[in-house]
CSV table of C-alpha atoms and ligand atoms in Angstrom, one decimal:
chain,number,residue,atom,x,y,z
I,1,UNK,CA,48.1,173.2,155.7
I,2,UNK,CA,49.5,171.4,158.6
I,3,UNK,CA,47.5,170.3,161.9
I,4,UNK,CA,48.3,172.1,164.9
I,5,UNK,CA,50.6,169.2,166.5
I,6,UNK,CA,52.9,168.7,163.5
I,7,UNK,CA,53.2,172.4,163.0
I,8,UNK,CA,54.3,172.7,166.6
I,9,UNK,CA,56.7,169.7,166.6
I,10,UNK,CA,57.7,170.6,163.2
I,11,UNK,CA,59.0,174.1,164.5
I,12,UNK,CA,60.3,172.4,167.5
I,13,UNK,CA,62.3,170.3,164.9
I,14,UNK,CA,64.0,173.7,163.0
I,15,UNK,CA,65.6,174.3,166.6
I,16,UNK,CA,66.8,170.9,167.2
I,17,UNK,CA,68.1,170.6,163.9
I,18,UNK,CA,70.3,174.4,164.3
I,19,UNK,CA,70.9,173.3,167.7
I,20,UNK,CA,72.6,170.1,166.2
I,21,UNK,CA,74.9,172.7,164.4
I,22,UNK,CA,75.7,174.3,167.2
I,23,UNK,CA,76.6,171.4,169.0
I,24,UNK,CA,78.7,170.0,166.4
I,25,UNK,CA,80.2,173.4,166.3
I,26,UNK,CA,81.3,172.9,169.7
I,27,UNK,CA,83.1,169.8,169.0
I,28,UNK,CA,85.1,171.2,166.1
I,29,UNK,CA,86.2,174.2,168.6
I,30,UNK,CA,87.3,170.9,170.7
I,31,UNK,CA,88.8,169.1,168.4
I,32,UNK,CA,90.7,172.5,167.4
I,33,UNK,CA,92.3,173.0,170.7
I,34,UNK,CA,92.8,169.3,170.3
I,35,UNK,CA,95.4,170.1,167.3
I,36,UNK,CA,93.2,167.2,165.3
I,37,UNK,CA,92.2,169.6,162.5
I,38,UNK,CA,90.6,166.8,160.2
I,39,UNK,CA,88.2,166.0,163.0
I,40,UNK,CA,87.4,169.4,163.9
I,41,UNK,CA,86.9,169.5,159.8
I,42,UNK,CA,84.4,166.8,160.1
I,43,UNK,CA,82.6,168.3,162.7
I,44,UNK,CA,81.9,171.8,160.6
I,45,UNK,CA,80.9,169.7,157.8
I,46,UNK,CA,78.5,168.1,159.9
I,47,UNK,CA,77.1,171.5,161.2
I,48,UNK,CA,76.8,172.9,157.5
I,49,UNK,CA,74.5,169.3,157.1
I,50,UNK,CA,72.1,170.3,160.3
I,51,UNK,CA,71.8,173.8,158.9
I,52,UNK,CA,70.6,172.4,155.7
I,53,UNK,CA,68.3,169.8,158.0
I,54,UNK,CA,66.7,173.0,159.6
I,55,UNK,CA,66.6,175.0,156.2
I,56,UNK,CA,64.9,171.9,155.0
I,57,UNK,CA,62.1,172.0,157.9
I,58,UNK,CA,62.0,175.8,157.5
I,59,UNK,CA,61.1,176.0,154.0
I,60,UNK,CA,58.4,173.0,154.2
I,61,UNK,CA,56.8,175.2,157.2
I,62,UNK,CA,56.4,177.9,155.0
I,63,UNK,CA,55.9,175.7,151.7
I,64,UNK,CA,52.5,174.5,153.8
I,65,UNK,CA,51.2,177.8,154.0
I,66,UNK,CA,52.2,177.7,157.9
I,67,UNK,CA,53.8,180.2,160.0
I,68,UNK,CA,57.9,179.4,161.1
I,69,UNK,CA,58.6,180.5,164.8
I,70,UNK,CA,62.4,180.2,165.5
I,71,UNK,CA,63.5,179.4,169.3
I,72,UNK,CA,65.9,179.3,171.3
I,73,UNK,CA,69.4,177.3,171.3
I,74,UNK,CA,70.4,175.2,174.9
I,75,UNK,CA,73.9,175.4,175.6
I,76,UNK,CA,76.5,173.4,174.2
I,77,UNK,CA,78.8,170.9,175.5
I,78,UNK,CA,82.3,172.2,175.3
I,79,UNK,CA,84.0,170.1,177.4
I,80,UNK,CA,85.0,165.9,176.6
I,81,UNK,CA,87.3,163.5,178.6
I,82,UNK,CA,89.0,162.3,175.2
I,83,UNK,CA,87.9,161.5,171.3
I,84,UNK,CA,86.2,159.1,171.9
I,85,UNK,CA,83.7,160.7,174.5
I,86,UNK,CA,83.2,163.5,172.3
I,87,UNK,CA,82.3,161.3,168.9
I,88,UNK,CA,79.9,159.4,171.4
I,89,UNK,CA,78.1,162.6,172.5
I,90,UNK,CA,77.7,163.4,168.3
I,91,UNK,CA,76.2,159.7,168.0
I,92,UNK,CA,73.8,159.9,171.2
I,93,UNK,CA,72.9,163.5,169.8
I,94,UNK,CA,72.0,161.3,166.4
I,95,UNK,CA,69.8,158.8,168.5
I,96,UNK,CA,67.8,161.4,169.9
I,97,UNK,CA,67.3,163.0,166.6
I,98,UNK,CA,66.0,159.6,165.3
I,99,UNK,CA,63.8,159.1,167.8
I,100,UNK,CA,62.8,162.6,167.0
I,101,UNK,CA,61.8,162.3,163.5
I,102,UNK,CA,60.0,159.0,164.0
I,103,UNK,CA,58.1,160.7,166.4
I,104,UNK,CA,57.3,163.4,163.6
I,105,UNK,CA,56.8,160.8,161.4
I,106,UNK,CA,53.7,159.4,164.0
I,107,UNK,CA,51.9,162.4,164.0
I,108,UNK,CA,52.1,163.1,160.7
I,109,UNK,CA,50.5,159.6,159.8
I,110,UNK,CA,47.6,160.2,162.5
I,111,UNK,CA,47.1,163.4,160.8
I,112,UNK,CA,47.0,161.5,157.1
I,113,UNK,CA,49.5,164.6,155.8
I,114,UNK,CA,50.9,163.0,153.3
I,115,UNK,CA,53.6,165.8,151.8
I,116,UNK,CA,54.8,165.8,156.1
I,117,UNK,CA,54.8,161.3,155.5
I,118,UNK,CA,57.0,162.6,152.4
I,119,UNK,CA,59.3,164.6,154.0
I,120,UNK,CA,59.5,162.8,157.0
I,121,UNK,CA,60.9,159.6,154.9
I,122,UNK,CA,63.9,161.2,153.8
I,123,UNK,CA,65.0,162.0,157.3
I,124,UNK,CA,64.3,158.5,158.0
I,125,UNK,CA,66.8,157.9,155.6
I,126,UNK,CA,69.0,160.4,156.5
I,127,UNK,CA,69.3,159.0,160.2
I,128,UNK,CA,70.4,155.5,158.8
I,129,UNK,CA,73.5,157.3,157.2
I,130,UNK,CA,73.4,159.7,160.2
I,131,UNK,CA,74.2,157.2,162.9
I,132,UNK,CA,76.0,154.8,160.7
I,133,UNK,CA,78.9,157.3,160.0
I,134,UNK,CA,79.3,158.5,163.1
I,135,UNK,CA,79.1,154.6,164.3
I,136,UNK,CA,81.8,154.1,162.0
I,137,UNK,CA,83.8,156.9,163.0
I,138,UNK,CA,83.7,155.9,166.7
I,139,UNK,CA,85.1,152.3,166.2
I,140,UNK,CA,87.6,153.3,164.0
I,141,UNK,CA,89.1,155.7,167.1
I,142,UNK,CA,88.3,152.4,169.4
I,143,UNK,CA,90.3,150.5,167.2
I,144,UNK,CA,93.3,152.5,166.3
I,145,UNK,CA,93.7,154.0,169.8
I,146,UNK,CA,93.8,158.1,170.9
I,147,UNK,CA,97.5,158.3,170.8
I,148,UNK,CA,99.0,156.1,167.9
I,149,UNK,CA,99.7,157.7,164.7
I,150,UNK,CA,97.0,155.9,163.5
I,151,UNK,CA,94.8,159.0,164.7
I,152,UNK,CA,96.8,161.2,162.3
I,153,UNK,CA,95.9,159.0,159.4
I,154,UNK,CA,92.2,159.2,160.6
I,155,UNK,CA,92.9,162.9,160.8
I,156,UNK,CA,93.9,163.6,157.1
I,157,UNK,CA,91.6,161.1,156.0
I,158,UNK,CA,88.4,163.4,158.3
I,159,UNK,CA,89.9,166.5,156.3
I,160,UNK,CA,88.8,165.7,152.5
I,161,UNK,CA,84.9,165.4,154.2
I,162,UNK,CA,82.5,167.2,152.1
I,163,UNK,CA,79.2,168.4,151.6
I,164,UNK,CA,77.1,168.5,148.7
I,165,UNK,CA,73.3,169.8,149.0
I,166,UNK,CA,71.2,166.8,147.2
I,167,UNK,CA,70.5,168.2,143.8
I,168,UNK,CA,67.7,170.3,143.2
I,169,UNK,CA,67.7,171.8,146.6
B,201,LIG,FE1,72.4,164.8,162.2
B,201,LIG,O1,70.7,164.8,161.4
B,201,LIG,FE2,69.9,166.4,161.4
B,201,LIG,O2,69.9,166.6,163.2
């Protein structure tokens, strides 16, 4: 059972977590038309992550005994001034999504739901690795430069990115 609050921000979170999918989505079709196929690589990986974020609210919604309502996605971004503008949308995006889940992560305390608290600290966790990689990935492209062959390098290297569901799930 959840209280009415964290259900409804809960839900909420299943579309911001698809909708982070979609927007990364969006920045591998820009990194495609880019010609940088290890970044637009990345950036699928990534999606395949947020679907597994949403699937991850989804089934604890339905786990509690509580109704899932899906929503509505906003529109992407499609459009970025250069490689570095898109990785800092993707790390913005990641802020907002923390600031999300610690928000979550209020309610469910006021509410004493302890299997939400649960949940709620592995996507604390998450965002630490969240916003560090893409950190990382943003001053590498500061430091090597847009137009070097250093960004090929970064390229092949973005293209062996995986994605392994945490066992068990
Ligand atoms: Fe990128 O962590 Fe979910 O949204």
């Amino acid at each position: 059972m959840l209280g009415e609050r964290l259900l409804e921000e809960l839900n909420e979170q299943v579309k911001f977590e698809y909708e982070s999918a979609h927007y990364y989505l969006a920045l591998a079709a820009y990194f495609k038309a880019e010609d940088l196929e290890g970044f637009a690589h990345f950036f699928e990986v990534q999606a395949e992550e947020e679907r597994f974020h949403g699937q991850k609210f989804f089934n604890f919604i339905d786990e509690m005994g509580e109704r899932v309502v899906l929503k509505g996605l906003g529109d992407p971004e499609n459009d970025f001034d250069s490689i570095v503008d898109a990785i800092s949308f993707a790390l913005d995006h990641e802020k907002f999504i923390t600031k999300r889940i610690y928000k979550l992560m209020d309610i469910a305390r006021e509410e004493s739901n302890y299997p939400a608290i649960s949940l709620l600290q592995w996507f604390v966790d998450e965002q630490v690795e969240e916003e560090a990689s893409m950190d990382a990935l943003l001053k590498k492209v500061e430091r090597i430069g847009e137009n070097g062959t250093g960004i090929y390098m970064l390229d092949n290297e973005l293209a062996q990115r995986t994605f392994t569901p945490p066992a068990g799930e």
